[in-house]
Amino acid sequence: MTDFGTSTPYMKGTKQLTVVIKLGTSSIVDEKTHEPLLSILSLIIETAVKLRKDGHKVVIVSSGAIGVGLRRMDVDKRPKHLSKLQALAAIGQCRLISLWDSLFAHLQQPIAQILLTRNDIADRSRYLNAQNTMAELLDMGVIPIVNENDTLAVAEIKFGDNDTLSAITAAMVHADYLFLMTDVDCLYDKNPRTHPDAQPIVEVEDIGAIQADVSSAGSSLGTGGMGTKIVAARLATSAGVTTVITRSSSPGNIAKIVRYHQARKGIPTSASHSSLSHAIHTTEEGTIATKPIENLSSSTASLTLDALEELPLHTRFLPLSTPIRDRSFWLLHGLAPHGTLYIDTGAYAALSNKAGLLPVGVLDVEGNFAQQEAVRLVVVDRRLAPAPIDTHPAISSSASTPRSSTPIPVATKWEACNPVEVGRALVNYAAPEIARIRGHRSGDIGELLGYADSEYVAHRENISLFRRESRPVSPVLDIAANISGVAGYEAGSAI
């Protein structure tokens, strides 16, 4: 067994890192027999403890509760009924954390269990409590084992898959690396199972621009696939986390990949990125080997070549240079929106300049939401509408006011105006209240509602705008270049 008592030479004097490792159900239990994959788990534990001995902090996001529960109850297939799934999760989670604890105990490494649901993230106090607890555990040298609380979670409060949970966890602990372990070496431009000429994608700088195969749908036990890993990478990189997709059956690759990229960071500026990239090529065995690198000092070259030797194949997603952190990330990705506010380009320009959202800039309201609930912010250019749109019709309290029997859906009304979702906000008023005050000046709120809790529909501290490449959904059509006030959207930051 590996000697964990000493650090490898390259680690001395290097930065302490926080590494999050996400394992799917197929990496923990056999897809057919549901038996624990002890060989892979043992290698994961060795890798995690080695990283700890090298001075790094480690978090593991572990699926597998339902898979372990299936084995414990001798159930052949994953059931479809929610109550049965939750019961199996309750049974399996006990045995899963016991398995982790017993294996880590052989190397005297303490662990802790953290179970989360979307509600825990949506509530700001609980989010901060979870963040503080994980920070304290990491400072104590403990490895947190994080999983979604499947026993309590229902569709409305589920993350959907542990890829998303791992990205949110990585942002929560300000991780340096997120490793998404899967059943392939890396991301390919085509499905490597059906296309022998598929080419690996080694590095991704702009997630929105990649053309990759995402047809891998995950195992029969899990809920994720390659598509969910792309979404997770988008979330994590927006928070400044380097995200890596690599093969789960070779967990030792994690330490090699970390060593390689840390060595690259230590290369003097005289050695350009391009010269280093050209020194890398893929071998027939599926690893990345190196050729001699010029323009380096002998000591640095030796260190770099040691780190680059037999680099495992993987895909690395580069983090944003100006990451979204803490409250901004929580507003954008921790909360489930309950409705939509359509705002004009002038309001968006004001938000970009750190102003709050006034009712005069709100064009329309969609959905049924309460005060202090999250909503989407969608900017539209009403000048592009095929017909004039009355943005604040007179509101009558009369019960006899006629209504159309077939009202036009809000989204349909604005679809010709280049609608683009640009951020999220916590609102000061409920949907019916905003519907009454939209398009009016703040001084009119008291007259329209009979009270005025705030002059703003949303305070600036409760608004966060997307960087375009940080969005967790597929890109939509760009805003027309000639729209006044939104020309800075391409270079905008989450603020």
Short mmCIF file of C-alpha atoms in Angstrom, two decimals:
data_model
loop_
_atom_site.label_atom_id
_atom_site.label_comp_id
_atom_site.label_asym_id
_atom_site.label_seq_id
_atom_site.Cartn_x
_atom_site.Cartn_y
_atom_site.Cartn_z
CA MET A 1 0.00 0.00 0.00
CA THR A 2 1.11 3.54 -0.64
CA ASP A 3 3.09 5.21 2.13
CA PHE A 4 1.07 8.21 3.27
CA GLY A 5 3.55 9.39 5.87
CA THR A 6 5.55 11.65 3.57
CA SER A 7 4.63 14.24 0.97
CA THR A 8 5.75 13.93 -2.61
CA PRO A 9 8.61 16.33 -3.47
CA TYR A 10 6.62 18.48 -5.85
CA MET A 11 4.12 19.37 -3.13
CA LYS A 12 6.59 21.06 -0.83
CA GLY A 13 6.02 24.78 -0.75
CA THR A 14 3.00 24.64 -3.05
CA LYS A 15 -0.38 26.17 -2.39
CA GLN A 16 -2.89 24.35 -0.22
CA LEU A 17 -5.81 23.34 -2.44
CA THR A 18 -9.41 22.39 -1.82
CA VAL A 19 -10.45 19.45 -3.99
CA VAL A 20 -14.04 18.22 -4.42
CA ILE A 21 -14.47 14.70 -5.82
CA LYS A 22 -17.88 13.70 -7.15
CA LEU A 23 -18.69 9.98 -7.43
CA GLY A 24 -21.79 8.64 -9.14
CA THR A 25 -23.69 5.53 -8.13
CA SER A 26 -22.02 3.51 -10.89
CA SER A 27 -18.64 4.29 -9.31
CA ILE A 28 -19.76 2.96 -5.93
CA VAL A 29 -21.93 -0.11 -6.62
CA ASP A 30 -22.11 -2.60 -9.47
CA GLU A 31 -24.91 -1.73 -11.88
CA LYS A 32 -26.25 -5.31 -12.00
CA THR A 33 -25.46 -6.93 -8.64
CA HIS A 34 -25.49 -3.69 -6.57
CA GLU A 35 -22.43 -4.97 -4.70
CA PRO A 36 -20.05 -2.24 -3.47
CA LEU A 37 -17.08 -1.74 -5.80
CA LEU A 38 -14.50 -2.09 -3.06
CA SER A 39 -11.54 -1.93 -5.42
CA ILE A 40 -12.55 1.52 -6.73
CA LEU A 41 -13.60 2.76 -3.29
CA SER A 42 -10.25 1.71 -1.82
CA LEU A 43 -8.39 3.64 -4.50
CA ILE A 44 -10.59 6.69 -3.91
CA ILE A 45 -9.78 6.53 -0.21
CA GLU A 46 -6.05 6.17 -0.87
CA THR A 47 -6.17 9.15 -3.22
CA ALA A 48 -8.15 11.31 -0.79
CA VAL A 49 -5.85 10.50 2.12
CA LYS A 50 -2.77 11.13 -0.01
CA LEU A 51 -4.12 14.56 -0.93
CA ARG A 52 -4.76 15.21 2.75
CA LYS A 53 -1.22 14.18 3.66
CA ASP A 54 0.05 16.57 1.01
CA GLY A 55 -1.73 19.38 2.84
CA HIS A 56 -4.83 19.71 0.68
CA LYS A 57 -8.47 19.78 1.79
CA VAL A 58 -10.81 17.15 0.33
CA VAL A 59 -14.60 16.93 0.01
CA ILE A 60 -16.35 13.88 -1.45
CA VAL A 61 -19.82 14.18 -3.01
CA SER A 62 -21.11 10.63 -2.98
CA SER A 63 -24.19 9.18 -4.63
CA GLY A 64 -25.15 5.56 -4.02
CA ALA A 65 -27.65 5.50 -1.15
CA ILE A 66 -30.44 4.01 -3.27
CA GLY A 67 -28.03 1.59 -4.97
CA VAL A 68 -26.78 0.30 -1.60
CA GLY A 69 -30.39 0.10 -0.38
CA LEU A 70 -31.30 -2.07 -3.38
CA ARG A 71 -28.60 -4.56 -2.38
CA ARG A 72 -29.59 -4.53 1.28
CA MET A 73 -33.23 -5.33 0.45
CA ASP A 74 -32.45 -7.66 -2.49
CA VAL A 75 -34.39 -5.51 -4.95
CA ASP A 76 -33.39 -6.06 -8.58
CA LYS A 77 -34.45 -2.78 -10.20
CA ARG A 78 -34.71 0.82 -9.14
CA PRO A 79 -38.42 1.41 -8.33
CA LYS A 80 -40.39 4.28 -9.85
CA HIS A 81 -42.57 5.24 -6.89
CA LEU A 82 -41.15 8.10 -4.82
CA SER A 83 -42.02 6.58 -1.45
CA LYS A 84 -40.14 3.36 -2.28
CA LEU A 85 -37.12 5.30 -3.52
CA GLN A 86 -37.07 7.36 -0.34
CA ALA A 87 -37.35 4.24 1.81
CA LEU A 88 -34.45 2.60 -0.03
CA ALA A 89 -32.43 5.81 0.33
CA ALA A 90 -33.01 5.77 4.10
CA ILE A 91 -31.86 2.15 4.29
CA GLY A 92 -28.91 2.61 1.97
CA GLN A 93 -27.57 5.88 3.39
CA CYS A 94 -26.85 4.23 6.76
CA ARG A 95 -24.86 1.45 5.15
CA LEU A 96 -23.17 3.79 2.67
CA ILE A 97 -21.76 6.14 5.31
CA SER A 98 -20.81 3.11 7.41
CA LEU A 99 -18.88 1.75 4.43
CA TRP A 100 -17.06 5.04 3.92
CA ASP A 101 -16.26 5.32 7.61
CA SER A 102 -14.94 1.77 7.93
CA LEU A 103 -12.70 2.12 4.87
CA PHE A 104 -11.31 5.51 5.88
CA ALA A 105 -10.74 4.20 9.43
CA HIS A 106 -8.00 1.88 8.11
CA LEU A 107 -5.96 5.03 7.38
CA GLN A 108 -7.06 6.90 10.52
CA GLN A 109 -8.88 9.51 8.46
CA PRO A 110 -12.00 10.99 10.13
CA ILE A 111 -15.04 11.75 7.96
CA ALA A 112 -18.36 13.54 8.44
CA GLN A 113 -21.77 13.14 6.82
CA ILE A 114 -23.61 16.14 5.33
CA LEU A 115 -27.03 15.64 3.72
CA LEU A 116 -28.56 18.54 1.79
CA THR A 117 -31.70 19.40 -0.14
CA ARG A 118 -32.45 22.37 -2.36
CA ASN A 119 -34.36 23.94 0.56
CA ASP A 120 -31.17 23.97 2.63
CA ILE A 121 -29.47 25.97 -0.10
CA ALA A 122 -32.44 28.26 -0.82
CA ASP A 123 -32.64 29.46 2.79
CA ARG A 124 -29.80 31.95 3.27
CA SER A 125 -29.27 31.15 6.97
CA ARG A 126 -29.12 27.41 6.36
CA TYR A 127 -26.82 27.94 3.38
CA LEU A 128 -24.39 29.91 5.54
CA ASN A 129 -24.64 27.33 8.33
CA ALA A 130 -23.78 24.54 5.89
CA GLN A 131 -20.91 26.62 4.49
CA ASN A 132 -19.53 27.35 7.96
CA THR A 133 -19.85 23.72 9.05
CA MET A 134 -17.94 22.47 6.01
CA ALA A 135 -15.25 25.12 6.48
CA GLU A 136 -14.79 24.06 10.11
CA LEU A 137 -14.64 20.37 9.20
CA LEU A 138 -11.98 21.04 6.57
CA ASP A 139 -9.94 23.09 9.05
CA MET A 140 -10.13 20.14 11.46
CA GLY A 141 -8.70 17.81 8.81
CA VAL A 142 -11.99 15.96 8.34
CA ILE A 143 -13.23 14.80 4.92
CA PRO A 144 -16.94 15.68 4.54
CA ILE A 145 -19.05 13.14 2.64
CA VAL A 146 -21.87 15.11 0.99
CA ASN A 147 -25.02 13.63 -0.52
CA GLU A 148 -28.51 14.79 -1.35
CA ASN A 149 -31.01 13.91 1.35
CA ASP A 150 -33.07 11.60 -0.86
CA THR A 151 -35.17 10.48 2.10
CA LEU A 152 -36.76 13.93 2.35
CA ALA A 153 -36.29 15.41 -1.11
CA VAL A 154 -39.20 15.59 -3.54
CA ALA A 155 -39.16 16.89 -7.10
CA GLU A 156 -39.68 20.52 -6.04
CA ILE A 157 -36.64 20.59 -3.72
CA LYS A 158 -34.27 18.17 -5.46
CA PHE A 159 -31.03 19.23 -7.08
CA GLY A 160 -31.89 16.76 -9.84
CA ASP A 161 -28.52 15.03 -9.79
CA ASN A 162 -25.37 15.02 -7.70
CA ASP A 163 -23.39 16.68 -10.49
CA THR A 164 -25.28 19.88 -9.75
CA LEU A 165 -24.92 19.31 -6.00
CA SER A 166 -21.17 18.86 -6.38
CA ALA A 167 -20.87 22.15 -8.30
CA ILE A 168 -22.81 24.04 -5.63
CA THR A 169 -20.71 22.36 -2.92
CA ALA A 170 -17.51 23.33 -4.72
CA ALA A 171 -18.67 26.95 -4.88
CA MET A 172 -19.72 26.84 -1.24
CA VAL A 173 -16.25 25.76 -0.02
CA HIS A 174 -14.40 27.95 -2.58
CA ALA A 175 -12.77 24.86 -4.06
CA ASP A 176 -9.83 24.97 -6.45
CA TYR A 177 -10.76 21.73 -8.26
CA LEU A 178 -13.95 19.78 -8.90
CA PHE A 179 -13.44 16.26 -10.27
CA LEU A 180 -16.48 14.75 -11.96
CA MET A 181 -15.73 11.04 -12.11
CA THR A 182 -17.43 9.15 -14.94
CA ASP A 183 -17.16 5.99 -17.05
CA VAL A 184 -15.15 7.61 -19.86
CA ASP A 185 -11.71 9.20 -19.88
CA CYS A 186 -12.86 12.65 -20.94
CA LEU A 187 -15.22 14.62 -23.12
CA TYR A 188 -15.17 13.67 -26.82
CA ASP A 189 -16.38 15.45 -29.93
CA LYS A 190 -18.30 12.26 -30.83
CA ASN A 191 -19.44 9.18 -28.97
CA PRO A 192 -16.25 7.07 -28.69
CA ARG A 193 -18.31 3.87 -28.36
CA THR A 194 -19.73 4.24 -31.86
CA HIS A 195 -17.10 6.44 -33.54
CA PRO A 196 -13.53 5.08 -33.38
CA ASP A 197 -12.24 8.38 -34.77
CA ALA A 198 -13.67 10.41 -31.87
CA GLN A 199 -11.21 13.03 -30.67
CA PRO A 200 -10.72 13.92 -26.99
CA ILE A 201 -11.38 17.48 -25.83
CA VAL A 202 -8.53 18.18 -23.42
CA GLU A 203 -9.23 21.79 -22.44
CA VAL A 204 -12.36 23.95 -22.56
CA GLU A 205 -12.22 27.70 -22.08
CA ASP A 206 -15.69 28.67 -23.37
CA ILE A 207 -18.32 26.10 -22.43
CA GLY A 208 -20.91 27.76 -24.62
CA ALA A 209 -18.74 27.21 -27.69
CA ILE A 210 -17.87 23.53 -27.29
CA GLN A 211 -19.19 20.91 -29.67
CA ALA A 212 -19.06 17.66 -27.77
CA ASP A 213 -20.95 14.39 -27.52
CA VAL A 214 -23.29 14.31 -24.52
CA SER A 215 -25.24 11.18 -25.47
CA SER A 216 -24.03 9.27 -22.42
CA ALA A 217 -27.14 9.15 -20.24
CA GLY A 218 -25.73 7.65 -17.07
CA SER A 219 -26.29 4.26 -15.52
CA SER A 220 -29.62 2.62 -14.73
CA LEU A 221 -29.03 3.38 -11.04
CA GLY A 222 -28.08 7.04 -11.37
CA THR A 223 -29.78 10.20 -12.57
CA GLY A 224 -26.90 11.98 -14.31
CA GLY A 225 -25.08 11.77 -17.62
CA MET A 226 -22.56 13.74 -19.63
CA GLY A 227 -25.08 16.54 -20.20
CA THR A 228 -25.49 17.13 -16.46
CA LYS A 229 -21.70 17.23 -16.10
CA ILE A 230 -21.51 20.03 -18.66
CA VAL A 231 -24.10 21.96 -16.66
CA ALA A 232 -22.15 21.29 -13.45
CA ALA A 233 -18.94 22.46 -15.11
CA ARG A 234 -20.69 25.66 -16.17
CA LEU A 235 -21.82 26.30 -12.59
CA ALA A 236 -18.47 25.46 -11.00
CA THR A 237 -16.30 27.42 -13.44
CA SER A 238 -18.52 30.47 -12.95
CA ALA A 239 -17.51 30.28 -9.27
CA GLY A 240 -13.81 30.09 -10.13
CA VAL A 241 -13.46 26.31 -9.77
CA THR A 242 -11.34 24.36 -12.25
CA THR A 243 -13.53 21.41 -13.27
CA VAL A 244 -12.18 18.10 -14.54
CA ILE A 245 -13.95 15.13 -16.13
CA THR A 246 -11.97 11.90 -15.87
CA ARG A 247 -12.42 8.14 -15.50
CA SER A 248 -13.80 6.92 -12.16
CA SER A 249 -12.18 3.47 -12.40
CA SER A 250 -8.74 5.12 -12.07
CA PRO A 251 -9.05 7.45 -9.08
CA GLY A 252 -5.28 7.73 -8.83
CA ASN A 253 -5.51 10.00 -11.86
CA ILE A 254 -6.76 12.77 -9.58
CA ALA A 255 -3.41 13.25 -7.87
CA LYS A 256 -1.55 13.07 -11.20
CA ILE A 257 -3.80 15.70 -12.77
CA VAL A 258 -3.47 18.02 -9.76
CA ARG A 259 0.32 17.55 -9.82
CA TYR A 260 0.46 18.35 -13.53
CA HIS A 261 -1.56 21.54 -13.37
CA GLN A 262 0.24 22.76 -10.26
CA ALA A 263 3.55 22.22 -12.05
CA ARG A 264 2.25 24.22 -15.01
CA LYS A 265 1.40 27.11 -12.71
CA GLY A 266 4.98 27.10 -11.46
CA ILE A 267 6.50 27.53 -14.94
CA PRO A 268 8.15 30.95 -15.46
CA THR A 269 6.38 33.42 -17.72
CA SER A 270 9.20 33.09 -20.25
CA ALA A 271 7.84 29.64 -21.03
CA SER A 272 4.67 30.41 -22.94
CA HIS A 273 1.47 28.44 -22.66
CA SER A 274 1.62 27.57 -26.34
CA SER A 275 5.11 26.09 -26.09
CA LEU A 276 3.94 23.87 -23.26
CA SER A 277 0.79 22.81 -25.11
CA HIS A 278 2.76 21.77 -28.16
CA ALA A 279 4.83 19.52 -25.93
CA ILE A 280 1.83 17.31 -25.18
CA HIS A 281 0.51 14.44 -27.27
CA THR A 282 -1.86 11.53 -26.75
CA THR A 283 -0.46 7.99 -26.63
CA GLU A 284 -2.13 4.83 -27.83
CA GLU A 285 -2.75 3.84 -24.22
CA GLY A 286 -5.00 6.86 -23.68
CA THR A 287 -2.55 8.90 -21.64
CA ILE A 288 -0.96 12.24 -22.39
CA ALA A 289 2.82 12.10 -22.70
CA THR A 290 5.36 14.87 -23.20
CA LYS A 291 8.22 15.81 -25.44
CA PRO A 292 11.19 17.91 -24.29
CA ILE A 293 10.27 21.47 -23.32
CA GLU A 294 12.66 24.26 -24.14
CA ASN A 295 13.32 27.65 -22.52
CA LEU A 296 13.07 26.34 -18.95
CA SER A 297 15.70 26.26 -16.23
CA SER A 298 17.04 22.78 -15.56
CA SER A 299 15.36 22.52 -12.14
CA THR A 300 12.00 23.75 -13.43
CA ALA A 301 12.19 21.56 -16.52
CA SER A 302 12.94 18.51 -14.38
CA LEU A 303 10.02 19.28 -12.09
CA THR A 304 7.69 19.90 -15.02
CA LEU A 305 8.64 16.73 -16.88
CA ASP A 306 8.17 14.65 -13.73
CA ALA A 307 4.70 16.12 -13.32
CA LEU A 308 3.74 15.72 -16.97
CA GLU A 309 4.95 12.14 -17.32
CA GLU A 310 2.09 9.78 -18.23
CA LEU A 311 -0.59 12.39 -17.65
CA PRO A 312 -4.00 10.64 -17.71
CA LEU A 313 -6.48 11.67 -20.37
CA HIS A 314 -9.04 14.14 -19.02
CA THR A 315 -11.04 17.24 -19.89
CA ARG A 316 -10.32 20.42 -17.96
CA PHE A 317 -12.79 23.32 -17.89
CA LEU A 318 -11.03 26.59 -17.14
CA PRO A 319 -12.55 28.81 -14.46
CA LEU A 320 -13.66 32.37 -15.08
CA SER A 321 -11.00 34.98 -14.36
CA THR A 322 -13.55 37.04 -12.38
CA PRO A 323 -15.61 34.40 -10.55
CA ILE A 324 -19.03 34.77 -9.00
CA ARG A 325 -18.77 34.19 -5.28
CA ASP A 326 -20.87 33.89 -2.14
CA ARG A 327 -24.12 35.90 -2.20
CA SER A 328 -24.10 36.50 -5.95
CA PHE A 329 -23.63 32.79 -6.65
CA TRP A 330 -26.32 31.94 -4.12
CA LEU A 331 -28.80 34.32 -5.77
CA LEU A 332 -28.08 32.96 -9.25
CA HIS A 333 -27.76 29.24 -8.61
CA GLY A 334 -28.96 28.46 -5.09
CA LEU A 335 -32.54 29.66 -5.46
CA ALA A 336 -35.33 28.24 -7.59
CA PRO A 337 -37.15 31.11 -9.37
CA HIS A 338 -40.90 31.32 -8.79
CA GLY A 339 -41.71 33.74 -11.59
CA THR A 340 -40.36 36.24 -14.12
CA LEU A 341 -40.09 40.00 -14.36
CA TYR A 342 -39.79 41.49 -17.85
CA ILE A 343 -37.72 44.68 -17.68
CA ASP A 344 -36.76 47.27 -20.28
CA THR A 345 -33.26 47.99 -21.52
CA GLY A 346 -33.00 51.16 -19.46
CA ALA A 347 -33.67 49.23 -16.27
CA TYR A 348 -31.05 46.66 -17.25
CA ALA A 349 -28.50 49.41 -17.88
CA ALA A 350 -29.27 50.83 -14.43
CA LEU A 351 -28.84 47.42 -12.80
CA SER A 352 -25.49 47.03 -14.55
CA ASN A 353 -24.45 50.32 -12.92
CA LYS A 354 -25.29 49.02 -9.43
CA ALA A 355 -28.76 50.62 -9.14
CA GLY A 356 -31.81 48.86 -7.74
CA LEU A 357 -34.86 47.81 -9.77
CA LEU A 358 -37.56 50.51 -9.79
CA PRO A 359 -41.18 49.78 -10.81
CA VAL A 360 -40.94 52.16 -13.76
CA GLY A 361 -38.53 49.74 -15.45
CA VAL A 362 -40.78 46.68 -15.07
CA LEU A 363 -42.83 45.91 -18.17
CA ASP A 364 -44.63 42.73 -17.20
CA VAL A 365 -44.99 40.02 -14.56
CA GLU A 366 -45.27 36.27 -15.02
CA GLY A 367 -45.96 33.67 -12.36
CA ASN A 368 -47.34 33.70 -8.83
CA PHE A 369 -44.73 34.56 -6.22
CA ALA A 370 -44.60 36.18 -2.80
CA GLN A 371 -42.39 38.79 -1.21
CA GLN A 372 -38.72 37.79 -0.82
CA GLU A 373 -38.99 35.00 -3.34
CA ALA A 374 -36.62 34.66 -6.28
CA VAL A 375 -37.63 35.63 -9.81
CA ARG A 376 -35.95 35.62 -13.20
CA LEU A 377 -35.03 38.95 -14.75
CA VAL A 378 -35.67 39.03 -18.50
CA VAL A 379 -34.72 42.09 -20.53
CA VAL A 380 -36.72 42.90 -23.68
CA ASP A 381 -36.74 45.68 -26.24
CA ARG A 382 -40.35 46.74 -26.60
CA ARG A 383 -39.47 48.75 -29.70
CA LEU A 384 -39.22 45.42 -31.56
CA ALA A 385 -42.80 44.45 -30.71
CA PRO A 386 -45.00 44.00 -33.82
CA ALA A 387 -47.70 46.16 -32.18
CA PRO A 388 -47.61 48.72 -29.35
CA ILE A 389 -47.78 47.04 -25.93
CA ASP A 390 -49.55 48.79 -23.07
CA THR A 391 -47.02 48.33 -20.28
CA HIS A 392 -49.16 49.77 -17.47
CA PRO A 393 -52.87 49.71 -18.28
CA ALA A 394 -55.28 51.43 -15.95
CA ILE A 395 -56.16 49.16 -13.04
CA SER A 396 -59.76 49.05 -11.92
CA SER A 397 -60.97 47.59 -8.66
CA SER A 398 -64.47 47.12 -10.07
CA ALA A 399 -65.69 43.58 -10.12
CA SER A 400 -67.51 44.29 -13.37
CA THR A 401 -64.32 45.03 -15.33
CA PRO A 402 -64.50 42.79 -18.42
CA ARG A 403 -61.69 40.33 -19.02
CA SER A 404 -60.63 38.55 -22.16
CA SER A 405 -61.65 34.91 -22.27
CA THR A 406 -58.36 34.03 -23.97
CA PRO A 407 -55.60 36.15 -22.44
CA ILE A 408 -52.29 36.21 -24.26
CA PRO A 409 -49.54 34.41 -22.29
CA VAL A 410 -46.95 36.86 -20.98
CA ALA A 411 -44.02 35.05 -22.61
CA THR A 412 -45.84 35.01 -25.97
CA LYS A 413 -46.52 38.72 -25.76
CA TRP A 414 -42.79 39.51 -25.52
CA GLU A 415 -41.29 36.77 -27.67
CA ALA A 416 -40.72 39.15 -30.62
CA CYS A 417 -38.72 41.54 -28.42
CA ASN A 418 -35.55 39.44 -28.07
CA PRO A 419 -36.18 38.32 -24.47
CA VAL A 420 -32.96 37.33 -22.67
CA GLU A 421 -32.71 36.14 -19.10
CA VAL A 422 -30.03 38.30 -17.49
CA GLY A 423 -30.20 37.53 -13.78
CA ARG A 424 -32.18 36.78 -10.64
CA ALA A 425 -33.66 38.92 -7.89
CA LEU A 426 -35.35 38.66 -4.52
CA VAL A 427 -38.40 40.91 -4.76
CA ASN A 428 -39.88 43.27 -2.18
CA TYR A 429 -43.44 42.83 -3.47
CA ALA A 430 -45.62 39.88 -4.46
CA ALA A 431 -46.62 39.25 -8.07
CA PRO A 432 -50.08 40.93 -7.84
CA GLU A 433 -48.52 44.01 -6.25
CA ILE A 434 -45.83 44.33 -8.91
CA ALA A 435 -48.50 43.88 -11.58
CA ARG A 436 -50.24 46.99 -10.20
CA ILE A 437 -47.16 49.22 -9.84
CA ARG A 438 -45.21 48.19 -12.93
CA GLY A 439 -44.42 51.07 -15.25
CA HIS A 440 -45.18 53.68 -12.58
CA ARG A 441 -42.89 55.93 -10.59
CA SER A 442 -41.94 54.96 -7.04
CA GLY A 443 -43.88 57.95 -5.70
CA ASP A 444 -47.10 56.39 -7.00
CA ILE A 445 -46.73 53.11 -5.05
CA GLY A 446 -48.58 54.36 -1.97
CA GLU A 447 -51.53 55.57 -4.02
CA LEU A 448 -51.72 52.38 -6.11
CA LEU A 449 -51.35 49.88 -3.27
CA GLY A 450 -52.40 51.88 -0.23
CA TYR A 451 -48.94 51.35 1.28
CA ALA A 452 -45.30 51.54 0.18
CA ASP A 453 -42.91 49.05 1.78
CA SER A 454 -40.06 50.11 -0.50
CA GLU A 455 -39.43 52.37 -3.46
CA TYR A 456 -37.67 49.45 -5.15
CA VAL A 457 -39.15 46.29 -6.62
CA ALA A 458 -35.82 44.70 -5.65
CA HIS A 459 -32.85 46.17 -3.79
CA ARG A 460 -29.51 46.02 -5.58
CA GLU A 461 -28.00 43.75 -2.91
CA ASN A 462 -30.73 41.23 -3.76
CA ILE A 463 -30.00 41.26 -7.50
CA SER A 464 -27.32 39.27 -9.31
CA LEU A 465 -26.69 39.43 -13.05
CA PHE A 466 -25.37 36.59 -15.14
CA ARG A 467 -22.06 36.62 -16.83
CA ARG A 468 -23.03 35.12 -20.15
CA GLU A 469 -20.63 32.17 -19.88
CA SER A 470 -21.72 31.43 -16.32
CA ARG A 471 -25.31 30.63 -17.18
CA PRO A 472 -26.40 27.11 -16.19
CA VAL A 473 -28.61 26.69 -19.23
CA SER A 474 -28.07 26.57 -22.96
CA PRO A 475 -27.30 29.98 -24.47
CA VAL A 476 -30.22 31.86 -25.99
CA LEU A 477 -30.29 34.42 -28.76
CA ASP A 478 -28.12 37.48 -28.16
CA ILE A 479 -29.76 40.80 -27.50
CA ALA A 480 -29.80 42.91 -30.62
CA ALA A 481 -26.58 44.89 -30.87
CA ASN A 482 -28.45 48.14 -31.44
CA ILE A 483 -30.45 48.06 -28.22
CA SER A 484 -29.51 51.03 -26.08
CA GLY A 485 -28.24 50.30 -22.60
CA VAL A 486 -27.30 46.64 -23.01
CA ALA A 487 -24.20 46.86 -25.17
CA GLY A 488 -22.12 45.90 -22.15
CA TYR A 489 -23.96 42.60 -21.66
CA GLU A 490 -21.25 40.57 -23.41
CA ALA A 491 -18.63 41.81 -20.96
CA GLY A 492 -20.94 42.15 -17.97
CA SER A 493 -20.16 40.48 -14.67
CA ALA A 494 -22.30 38.93 -11.97
CA ILE A 495 -22.67 41.82 -9.60
#
